[in-house]
Short mmCIF file of C-alpha atoms in Angstrom, two decimals:
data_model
loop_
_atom_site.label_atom_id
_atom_site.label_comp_id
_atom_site.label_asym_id
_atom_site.label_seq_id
_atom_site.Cartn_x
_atom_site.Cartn_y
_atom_site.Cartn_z
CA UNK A 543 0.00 0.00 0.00
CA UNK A 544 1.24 3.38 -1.35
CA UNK A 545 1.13 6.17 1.51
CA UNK A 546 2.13 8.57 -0.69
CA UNK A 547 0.35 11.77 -0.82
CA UNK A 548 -2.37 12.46 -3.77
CA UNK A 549 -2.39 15.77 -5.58
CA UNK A 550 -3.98 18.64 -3.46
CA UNK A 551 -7.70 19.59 -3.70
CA UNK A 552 -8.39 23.08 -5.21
CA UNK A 553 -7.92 25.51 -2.63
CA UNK A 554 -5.83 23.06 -0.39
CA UNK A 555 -2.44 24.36 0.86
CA UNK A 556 0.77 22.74 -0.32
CA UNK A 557 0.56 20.34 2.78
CA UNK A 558 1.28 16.96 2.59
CA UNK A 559 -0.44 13.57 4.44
CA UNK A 560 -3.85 13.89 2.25
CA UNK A 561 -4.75 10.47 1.98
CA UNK A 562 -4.40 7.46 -0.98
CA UNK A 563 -8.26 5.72 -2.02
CA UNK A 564 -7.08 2.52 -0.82
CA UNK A 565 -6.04 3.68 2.90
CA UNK A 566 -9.19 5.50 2.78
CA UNK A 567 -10.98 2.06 1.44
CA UNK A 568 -8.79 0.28 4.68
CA UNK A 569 -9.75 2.68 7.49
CA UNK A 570 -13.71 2.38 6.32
CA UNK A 571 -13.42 -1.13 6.49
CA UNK A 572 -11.21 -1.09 9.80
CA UNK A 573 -14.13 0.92 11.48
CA UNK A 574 -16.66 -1.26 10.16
CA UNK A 575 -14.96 -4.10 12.26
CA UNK A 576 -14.60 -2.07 15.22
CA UNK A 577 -18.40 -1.20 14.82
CA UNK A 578 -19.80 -4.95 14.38
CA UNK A 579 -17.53 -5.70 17.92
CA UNK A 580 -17.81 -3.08 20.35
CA UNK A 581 -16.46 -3.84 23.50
CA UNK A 582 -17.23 -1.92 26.51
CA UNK A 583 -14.95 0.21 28.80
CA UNK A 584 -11.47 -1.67 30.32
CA UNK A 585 -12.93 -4.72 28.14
CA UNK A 586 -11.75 -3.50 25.16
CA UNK A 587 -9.21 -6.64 24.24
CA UNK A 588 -10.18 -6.98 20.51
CA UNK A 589 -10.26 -3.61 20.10
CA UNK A 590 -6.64 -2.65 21.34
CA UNK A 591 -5.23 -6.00 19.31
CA UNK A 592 -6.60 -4.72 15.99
CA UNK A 593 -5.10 -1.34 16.46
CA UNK A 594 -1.91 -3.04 17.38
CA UNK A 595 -1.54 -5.22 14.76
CA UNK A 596 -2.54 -2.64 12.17
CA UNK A 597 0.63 -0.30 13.86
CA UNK A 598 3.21 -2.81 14.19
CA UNK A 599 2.23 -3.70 10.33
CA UNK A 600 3.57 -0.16 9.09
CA UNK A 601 6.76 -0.98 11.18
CA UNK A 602 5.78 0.82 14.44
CA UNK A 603 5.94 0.64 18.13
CA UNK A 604 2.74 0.30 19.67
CA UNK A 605 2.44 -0.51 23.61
CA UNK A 606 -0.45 -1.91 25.57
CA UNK A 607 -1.08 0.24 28.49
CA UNK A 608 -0.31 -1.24 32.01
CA UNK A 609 -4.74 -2.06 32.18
CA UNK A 610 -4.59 -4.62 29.60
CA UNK A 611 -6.52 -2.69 26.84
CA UNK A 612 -5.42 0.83 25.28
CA UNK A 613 -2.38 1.71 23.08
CA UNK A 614 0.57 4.22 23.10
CA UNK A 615 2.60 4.60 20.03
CA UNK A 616 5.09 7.18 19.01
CA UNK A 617 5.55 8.64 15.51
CA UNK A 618 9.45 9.36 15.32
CA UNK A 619 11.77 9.15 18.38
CA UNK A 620 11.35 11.83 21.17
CA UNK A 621 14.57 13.48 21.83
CA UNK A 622 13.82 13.80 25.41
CA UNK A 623 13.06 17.58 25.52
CA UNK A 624 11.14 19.01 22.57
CA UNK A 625 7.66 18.43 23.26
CA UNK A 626 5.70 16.23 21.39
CA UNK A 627 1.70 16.54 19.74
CA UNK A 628 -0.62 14.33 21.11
CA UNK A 629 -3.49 12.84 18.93
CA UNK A 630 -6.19 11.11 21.24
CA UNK A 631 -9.07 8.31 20.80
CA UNK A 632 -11.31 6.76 23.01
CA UNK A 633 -12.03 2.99 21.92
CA UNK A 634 -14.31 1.99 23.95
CA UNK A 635 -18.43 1.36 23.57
CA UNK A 636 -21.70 1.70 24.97
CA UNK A 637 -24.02 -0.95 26.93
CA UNK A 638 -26.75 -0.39 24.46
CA UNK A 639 -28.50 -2.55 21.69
CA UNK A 640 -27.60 -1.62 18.16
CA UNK A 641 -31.01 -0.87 16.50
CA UNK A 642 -29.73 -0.61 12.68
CA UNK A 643 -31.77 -3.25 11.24
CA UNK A 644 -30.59 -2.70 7.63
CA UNK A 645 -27.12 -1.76 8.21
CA UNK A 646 -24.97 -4.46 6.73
CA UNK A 647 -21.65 -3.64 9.69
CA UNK A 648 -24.45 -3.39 12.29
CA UNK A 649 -22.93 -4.91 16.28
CA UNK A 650 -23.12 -8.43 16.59
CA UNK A 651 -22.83 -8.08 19.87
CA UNK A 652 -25.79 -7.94 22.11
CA UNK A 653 -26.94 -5.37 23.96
CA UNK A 654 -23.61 -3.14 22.89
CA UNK A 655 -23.14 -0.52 20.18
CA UNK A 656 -20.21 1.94 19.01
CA UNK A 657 -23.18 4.67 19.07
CA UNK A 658 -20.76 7.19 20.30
CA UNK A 659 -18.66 7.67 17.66
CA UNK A 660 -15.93 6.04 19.11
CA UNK A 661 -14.77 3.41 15.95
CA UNK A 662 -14.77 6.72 14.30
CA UNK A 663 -12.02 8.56 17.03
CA UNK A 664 -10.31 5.46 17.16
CA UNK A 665 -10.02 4.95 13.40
CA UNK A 666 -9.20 8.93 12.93
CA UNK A 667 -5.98 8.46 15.04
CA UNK A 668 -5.21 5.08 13.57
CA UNK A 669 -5.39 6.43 10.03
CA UNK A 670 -3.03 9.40 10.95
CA UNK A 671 -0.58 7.50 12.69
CA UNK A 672 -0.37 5.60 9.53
CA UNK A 673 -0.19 8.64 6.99
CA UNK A 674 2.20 10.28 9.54
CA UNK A 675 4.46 6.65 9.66
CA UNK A 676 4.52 7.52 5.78
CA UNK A 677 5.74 11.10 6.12
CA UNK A 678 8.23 10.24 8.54
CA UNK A 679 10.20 7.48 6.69
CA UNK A 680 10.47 10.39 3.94
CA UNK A 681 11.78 12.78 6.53
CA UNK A 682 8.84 15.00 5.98
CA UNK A 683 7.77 15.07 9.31
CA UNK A 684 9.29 17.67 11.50
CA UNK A 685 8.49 16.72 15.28
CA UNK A 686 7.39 13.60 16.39
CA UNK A 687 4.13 12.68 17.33
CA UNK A 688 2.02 10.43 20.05
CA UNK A 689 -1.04 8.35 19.21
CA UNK A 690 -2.94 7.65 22.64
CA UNK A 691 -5.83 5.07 22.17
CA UNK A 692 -7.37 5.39 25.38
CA UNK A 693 -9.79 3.16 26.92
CA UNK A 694 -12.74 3.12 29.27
CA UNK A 695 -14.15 6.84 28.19
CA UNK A 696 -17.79 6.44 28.86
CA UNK A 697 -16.77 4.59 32.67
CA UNK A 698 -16.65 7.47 35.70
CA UNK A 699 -14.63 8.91 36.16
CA UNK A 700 -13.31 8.16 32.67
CA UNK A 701 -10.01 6.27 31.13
CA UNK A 702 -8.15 8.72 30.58
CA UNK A 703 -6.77 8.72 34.55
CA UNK A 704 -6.01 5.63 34.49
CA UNK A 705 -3.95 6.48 30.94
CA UNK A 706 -2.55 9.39 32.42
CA UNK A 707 -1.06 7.19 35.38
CA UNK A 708 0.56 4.88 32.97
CA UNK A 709 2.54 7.89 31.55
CA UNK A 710 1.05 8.76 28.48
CA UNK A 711 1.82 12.55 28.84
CA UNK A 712 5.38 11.69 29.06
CA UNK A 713 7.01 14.26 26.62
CA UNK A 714 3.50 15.57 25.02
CA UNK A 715 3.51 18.97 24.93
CA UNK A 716 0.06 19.64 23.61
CA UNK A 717 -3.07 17.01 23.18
CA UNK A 718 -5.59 17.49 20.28
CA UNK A 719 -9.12 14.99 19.57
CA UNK A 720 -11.77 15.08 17.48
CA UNK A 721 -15.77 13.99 18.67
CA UNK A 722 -18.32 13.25 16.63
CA UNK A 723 -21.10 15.35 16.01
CA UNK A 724 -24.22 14.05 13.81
CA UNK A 725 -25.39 17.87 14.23
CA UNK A 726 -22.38 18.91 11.91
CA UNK A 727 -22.26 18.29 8.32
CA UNK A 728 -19.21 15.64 7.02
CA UNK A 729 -16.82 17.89 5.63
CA UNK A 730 -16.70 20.28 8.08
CA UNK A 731 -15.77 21.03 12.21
CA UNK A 732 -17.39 23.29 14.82
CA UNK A 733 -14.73 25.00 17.14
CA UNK A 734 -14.83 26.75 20.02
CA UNK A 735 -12.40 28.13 23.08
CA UNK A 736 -12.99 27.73 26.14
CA UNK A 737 -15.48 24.97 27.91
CA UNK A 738 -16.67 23.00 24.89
CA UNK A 739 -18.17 20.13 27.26
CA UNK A 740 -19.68 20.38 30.55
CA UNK A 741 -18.65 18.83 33.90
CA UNK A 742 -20.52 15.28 34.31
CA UNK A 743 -20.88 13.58 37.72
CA UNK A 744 -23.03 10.59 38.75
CA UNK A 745 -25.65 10.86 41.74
CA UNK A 746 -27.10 7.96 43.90
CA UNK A 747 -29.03 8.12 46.88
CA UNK A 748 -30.51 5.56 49.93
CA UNK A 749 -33.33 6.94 51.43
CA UNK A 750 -34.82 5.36 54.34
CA UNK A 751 -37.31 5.15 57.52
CA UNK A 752 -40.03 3.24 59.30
CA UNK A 753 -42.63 2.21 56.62
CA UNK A 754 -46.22 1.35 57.10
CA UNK A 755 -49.75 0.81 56.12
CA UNK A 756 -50.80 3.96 53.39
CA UNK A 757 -53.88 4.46 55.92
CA UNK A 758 -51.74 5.71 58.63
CA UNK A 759 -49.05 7.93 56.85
CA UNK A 760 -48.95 10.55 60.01
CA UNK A 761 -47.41 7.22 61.99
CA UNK A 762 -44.83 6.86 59.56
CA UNK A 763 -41.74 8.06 57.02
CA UNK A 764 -43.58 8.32 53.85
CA UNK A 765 -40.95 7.45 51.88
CA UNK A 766 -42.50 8.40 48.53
CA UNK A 767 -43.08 11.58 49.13
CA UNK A 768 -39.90 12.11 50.40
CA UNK A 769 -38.09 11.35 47.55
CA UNK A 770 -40.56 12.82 45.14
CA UNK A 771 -39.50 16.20 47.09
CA UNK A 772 -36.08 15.21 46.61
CA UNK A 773 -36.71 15.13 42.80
CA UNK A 774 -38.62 18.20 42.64
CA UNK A 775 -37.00 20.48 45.44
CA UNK A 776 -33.09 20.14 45.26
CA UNK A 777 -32.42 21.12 41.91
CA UNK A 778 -34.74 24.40 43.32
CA UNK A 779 -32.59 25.16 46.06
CA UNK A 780 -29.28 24.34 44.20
CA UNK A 781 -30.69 26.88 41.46
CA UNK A 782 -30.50 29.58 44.30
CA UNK A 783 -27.35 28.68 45.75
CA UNK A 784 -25.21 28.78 42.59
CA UNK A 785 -24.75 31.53 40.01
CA UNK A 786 -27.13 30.48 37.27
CA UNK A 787 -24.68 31.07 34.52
CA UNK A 788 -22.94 27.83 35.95
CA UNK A 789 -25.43 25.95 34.65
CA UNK A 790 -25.35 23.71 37.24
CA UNK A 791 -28.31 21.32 36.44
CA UNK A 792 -29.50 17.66 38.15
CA UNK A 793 -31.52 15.59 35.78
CA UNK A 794 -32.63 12.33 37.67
CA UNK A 795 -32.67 9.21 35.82
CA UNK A 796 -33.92 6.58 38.04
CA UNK A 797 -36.48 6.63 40.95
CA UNK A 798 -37.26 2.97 42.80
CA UNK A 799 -39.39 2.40 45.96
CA UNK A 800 -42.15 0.03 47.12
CA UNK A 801 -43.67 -3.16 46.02
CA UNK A 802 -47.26 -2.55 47.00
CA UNK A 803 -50.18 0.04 46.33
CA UNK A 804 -51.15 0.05 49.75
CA UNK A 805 -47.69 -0.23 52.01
CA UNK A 806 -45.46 2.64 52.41
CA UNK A 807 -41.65 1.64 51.70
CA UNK A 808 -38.99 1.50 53.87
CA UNK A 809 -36.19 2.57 51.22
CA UNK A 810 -36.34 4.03 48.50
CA UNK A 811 -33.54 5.19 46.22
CA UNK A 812 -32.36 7.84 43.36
CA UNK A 813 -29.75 8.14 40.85
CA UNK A 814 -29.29 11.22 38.29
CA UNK A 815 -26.52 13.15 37.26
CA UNK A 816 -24.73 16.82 37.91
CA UNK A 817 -23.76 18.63 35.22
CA UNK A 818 -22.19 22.10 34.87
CA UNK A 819 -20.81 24.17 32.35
CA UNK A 820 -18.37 26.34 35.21
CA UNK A 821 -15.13 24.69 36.11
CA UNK A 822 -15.38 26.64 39.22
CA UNK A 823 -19.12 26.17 40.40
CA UNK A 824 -18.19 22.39 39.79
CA UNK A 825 -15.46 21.98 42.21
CA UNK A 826 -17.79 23.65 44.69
CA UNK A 827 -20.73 21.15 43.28
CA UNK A 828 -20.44 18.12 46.00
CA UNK A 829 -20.60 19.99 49.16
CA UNK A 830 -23.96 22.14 47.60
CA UNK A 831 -25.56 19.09 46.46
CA UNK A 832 -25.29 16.75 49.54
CA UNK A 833 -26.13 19.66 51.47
CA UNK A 834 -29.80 20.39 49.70
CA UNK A 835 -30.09 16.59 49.78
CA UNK A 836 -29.75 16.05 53.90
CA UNK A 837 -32.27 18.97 54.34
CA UNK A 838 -34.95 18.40 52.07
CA UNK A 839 -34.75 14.20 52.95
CA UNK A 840 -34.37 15.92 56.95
CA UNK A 841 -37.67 17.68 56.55
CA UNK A 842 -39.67 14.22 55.51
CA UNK A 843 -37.81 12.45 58.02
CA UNK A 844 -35.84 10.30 55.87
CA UNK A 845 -32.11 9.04 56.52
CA UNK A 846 -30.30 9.94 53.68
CA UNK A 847 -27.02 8.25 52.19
CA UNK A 848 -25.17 9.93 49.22
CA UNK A 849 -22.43 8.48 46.69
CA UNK A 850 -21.47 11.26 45.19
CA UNK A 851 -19.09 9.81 42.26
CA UNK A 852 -17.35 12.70 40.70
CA UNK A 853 -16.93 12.34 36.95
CA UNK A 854 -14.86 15.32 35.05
CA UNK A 855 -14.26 18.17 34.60
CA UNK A 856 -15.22 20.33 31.59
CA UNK A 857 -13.10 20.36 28.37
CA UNK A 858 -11.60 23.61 28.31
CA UNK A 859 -9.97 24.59 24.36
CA UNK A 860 -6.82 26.19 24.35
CA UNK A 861 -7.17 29.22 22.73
CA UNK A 862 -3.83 28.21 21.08
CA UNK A 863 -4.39 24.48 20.49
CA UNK A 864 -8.41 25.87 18.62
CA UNK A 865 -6.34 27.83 16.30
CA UNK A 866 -4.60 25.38 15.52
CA UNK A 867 -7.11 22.75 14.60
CA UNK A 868 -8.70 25.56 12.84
CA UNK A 869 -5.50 26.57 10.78
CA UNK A 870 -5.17 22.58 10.04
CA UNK A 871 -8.66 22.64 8.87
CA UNK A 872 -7.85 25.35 6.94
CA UNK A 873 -5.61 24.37 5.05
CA UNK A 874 -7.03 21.30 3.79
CA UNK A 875 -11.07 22.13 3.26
CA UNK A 876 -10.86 25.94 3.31
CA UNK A 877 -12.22 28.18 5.88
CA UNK A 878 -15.99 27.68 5.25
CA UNK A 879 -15.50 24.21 6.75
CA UNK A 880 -15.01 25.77 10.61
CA UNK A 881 -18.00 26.42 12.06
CA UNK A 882 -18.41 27.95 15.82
CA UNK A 883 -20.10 25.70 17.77
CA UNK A 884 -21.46 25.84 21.19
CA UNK A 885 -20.96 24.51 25.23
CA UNK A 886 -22.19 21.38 25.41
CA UNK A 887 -23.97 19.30 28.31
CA UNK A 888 -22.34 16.20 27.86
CA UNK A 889 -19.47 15.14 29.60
CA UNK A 890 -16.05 13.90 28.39
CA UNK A 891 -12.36 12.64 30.22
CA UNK A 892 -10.26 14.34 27.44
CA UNK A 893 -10.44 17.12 30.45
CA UNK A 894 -8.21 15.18 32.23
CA UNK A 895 -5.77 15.77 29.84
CA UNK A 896 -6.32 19.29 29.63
CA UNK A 897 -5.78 19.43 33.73
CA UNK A 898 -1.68 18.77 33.12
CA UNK A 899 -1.20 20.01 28.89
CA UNK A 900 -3.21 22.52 26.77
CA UNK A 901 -5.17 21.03 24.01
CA UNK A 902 -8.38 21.45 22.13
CA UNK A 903 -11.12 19.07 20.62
CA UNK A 904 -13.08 19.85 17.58
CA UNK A 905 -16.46 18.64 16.60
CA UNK A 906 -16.70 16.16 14.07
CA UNK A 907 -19.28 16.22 11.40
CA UNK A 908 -20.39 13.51 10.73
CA UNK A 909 -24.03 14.10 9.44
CA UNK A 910 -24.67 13.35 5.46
CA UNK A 911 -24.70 16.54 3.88
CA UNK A 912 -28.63 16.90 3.13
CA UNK A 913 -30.22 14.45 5.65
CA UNK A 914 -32.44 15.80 7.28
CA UNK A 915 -32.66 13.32 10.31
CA UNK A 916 -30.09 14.20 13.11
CA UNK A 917 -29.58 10.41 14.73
CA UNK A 918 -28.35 11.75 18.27
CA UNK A 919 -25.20 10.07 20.04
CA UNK A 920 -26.05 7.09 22.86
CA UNK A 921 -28.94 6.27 20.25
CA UNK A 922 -28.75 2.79 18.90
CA UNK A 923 -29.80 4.04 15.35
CA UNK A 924 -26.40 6.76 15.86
CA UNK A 925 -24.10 5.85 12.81
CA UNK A 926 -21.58 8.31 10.84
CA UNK A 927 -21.08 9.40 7.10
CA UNK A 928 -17.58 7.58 6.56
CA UNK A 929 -16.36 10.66 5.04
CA UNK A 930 -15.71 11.92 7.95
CA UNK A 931 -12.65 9.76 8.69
CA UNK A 932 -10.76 11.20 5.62
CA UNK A 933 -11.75 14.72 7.18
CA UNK A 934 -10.24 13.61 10.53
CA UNK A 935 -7.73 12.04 9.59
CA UNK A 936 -6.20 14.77 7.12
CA UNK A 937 -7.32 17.08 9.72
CA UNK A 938 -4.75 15.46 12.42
CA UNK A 939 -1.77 15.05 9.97
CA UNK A 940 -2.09 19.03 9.07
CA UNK A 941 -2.49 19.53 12.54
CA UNK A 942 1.11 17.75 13.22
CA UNK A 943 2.98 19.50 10.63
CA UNK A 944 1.98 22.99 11.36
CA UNK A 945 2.05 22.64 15.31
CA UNK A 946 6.19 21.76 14.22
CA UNK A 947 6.19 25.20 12.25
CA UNK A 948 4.55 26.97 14.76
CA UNK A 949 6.90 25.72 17.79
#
């Protein structure tokens, strides 16, 4: 297979790593595999084998992280002080069914689906890697780069830790990712600085007291009530202990008690989320939220017991780093193909990255130009236009070479 670069597009600048119709024929096909066997977070075996394989193929130097599943692999030797660019993908998938009926690469797996995007990511960085492998055996590549294939994304508090601990940031400089977004058209990006994502923590509560006959509530803890005020009244009282430009917001998920029409419970429990778009009002989140919790279950007279499982942070661009993608994207597709694009209430462990390097992540369009149906991401009918991994992938390999001009 020829890695050599085709003739620029009209309008492209003289930059090379576009890439060859049969790597572009490969990577489809490689993210059709990844998306009939998803594998879910730290489970991802299969996963991290292919993309090893596929690496050590074009004569590189993948390693398995220190969990079992994940990758590492470096573009050109690090000299040990200049720092290096590093491209990111999450590999793992979701614990949902696939509901494609007539899609062809649909999961054979039950019950799990890539309806994230995340064949996509992980393809992306596999397919630069390789078109960077290319430019580097021709000494065309300036700097050396680091592909990080990161597990576990969608498990709280999110991979990328647990990456971070084995040393991944190790010589990387600055971190760059792409995420799909079926709002966005293939062919193009949204961009923005600042928070891109929100903060995303996970909420579950034990509530509990005497329980009785539903004739005599007045002799009992009426449990149902109590945590129907829960539902209803924390959120209020957060909302007027927190700036509202925070954006703090609960959103409650799950609700259990009782087995009987007539019987008041003695437990019920609650599980929702946190999010917030304000680094700030998020550190401060946990003490706020336990704290409305205790009173309102206090005033039914409910015990309450709170795991509050912090999740991340929000993804804060670099205004640096977003110029960067945006030059990169640039200079391939022309500057109609950035878009702005805006905060975000999902929730995503590239921040942890961001909390030690600066680095950016771009949206990925990945909706067919025309259609008018958006499928939404952790929907099993979520699938990509495969276009998209040409964009990301040429997006990443202009990235590389212009972060070495720019440094």
């Amino acid at each position: 297979m020829s890695l050599e670069p085709e003739v620029d597009l009209p309008g492209e600048a003289a930059l090379p790593g576009t890439l060859p119709e049969d790597l572009r024929a490969e990577l489809v096909a490689f993210r059709r595999d990844l998306h009939m066997h998803p594998e879910l977070g730290n489970q991802e075996f299969r996963t991290t084998a292919a993309i090893k394989e596929r690496l050590e193929a074009a004569g590189l130097a993948p390693r398995v992280l220190a969990m079992g599943t994940g990758l590492v692999c470096d573009i050109g030797e690090w000299d040990g002080a200049t720092p290096m660019l590093g491209l990111r993908a999450d590999i793992d998938a979701l614990p949902i069914p696939d509901m494609k009926t007539e899609c062809a690469y649909r999961s054979t797996v039950p019950d799990r689906a890539h309806a994230c995007g995340h064949d996509v990511h992980t393809t992306v960085v596999l397919g630069a890697g390789l078109v960077l492998a290319g430019l580097h055996r021709r000494g065309l590549l300036p700097r050396p780069v680091r592909l990080i294939f990161q597990p576990a994304e969608e498990v709280l508090p999110g991979g990328a830790a647990d990456a971070i601990g084995c040393g991944v940031l190790d010589g990387v400089g600055r971190m760059i990712a792409v995420h799909c977004d079926p709002r966005v058209d293939a062919g193009r990006i949204g961009l923005r600085e600042g928070a891109i994502t929100s903060a995303c923590d996970r909420l579950e509560i034990g509530l509990d007291g005497p329980g009785g006959h539903t004739a005599r509530p007045h002799l009992t803890t009426d449990l149902v009530t109590a945590a129907a005020r829960v539902v209803v009244d924390v959120p209020a009282v957060i909302g007027r202990r927190v700036d509202t430009r925070s954006g703090l917001a609960i959103t409650w998920g799950r609700i259990e008690s009782g087995h009987a029409p007539n019987v008041i419970p003695q437990h019920a429990e609650l599980s929702g989320t946190v999010r917030c778009l304000d680094l700030a009002a998020w550190r401060q989140a946990p003490d706020m939220v336990v704290a409305a919790i205790d009173e309102v279950a206090n005033l039914h007279g409910a015990k309450s017991e709170i795991n509050y499982v912090r999740g991340v942070p929000p993804v804060v661009n670099d205004p640096d780093v977003t110029e960067l993608l945006r030059d990169a994207m640039t200079a391939r597709r022309g500057a109609q193909s950035v878009e702005s694009t805006e905060q975000s209430l999902g929730g995503e462990d590239f921040s942890w990255y961001l909390e030690h390097v600066p680095g950016a992540m771009a949206r990925l369009g990945v909706r067919t130009p025309g259609e008018r149906t958006v499928r939404d991401l952790h929907q099993g009918d979520f699938d990509a236009d495969e276009s998209a991994i040409t964009v990301g992938v040429e997006l990443f390999t202009a990235a590389a070479l212009l972060d070495a001009d720019a440094r």
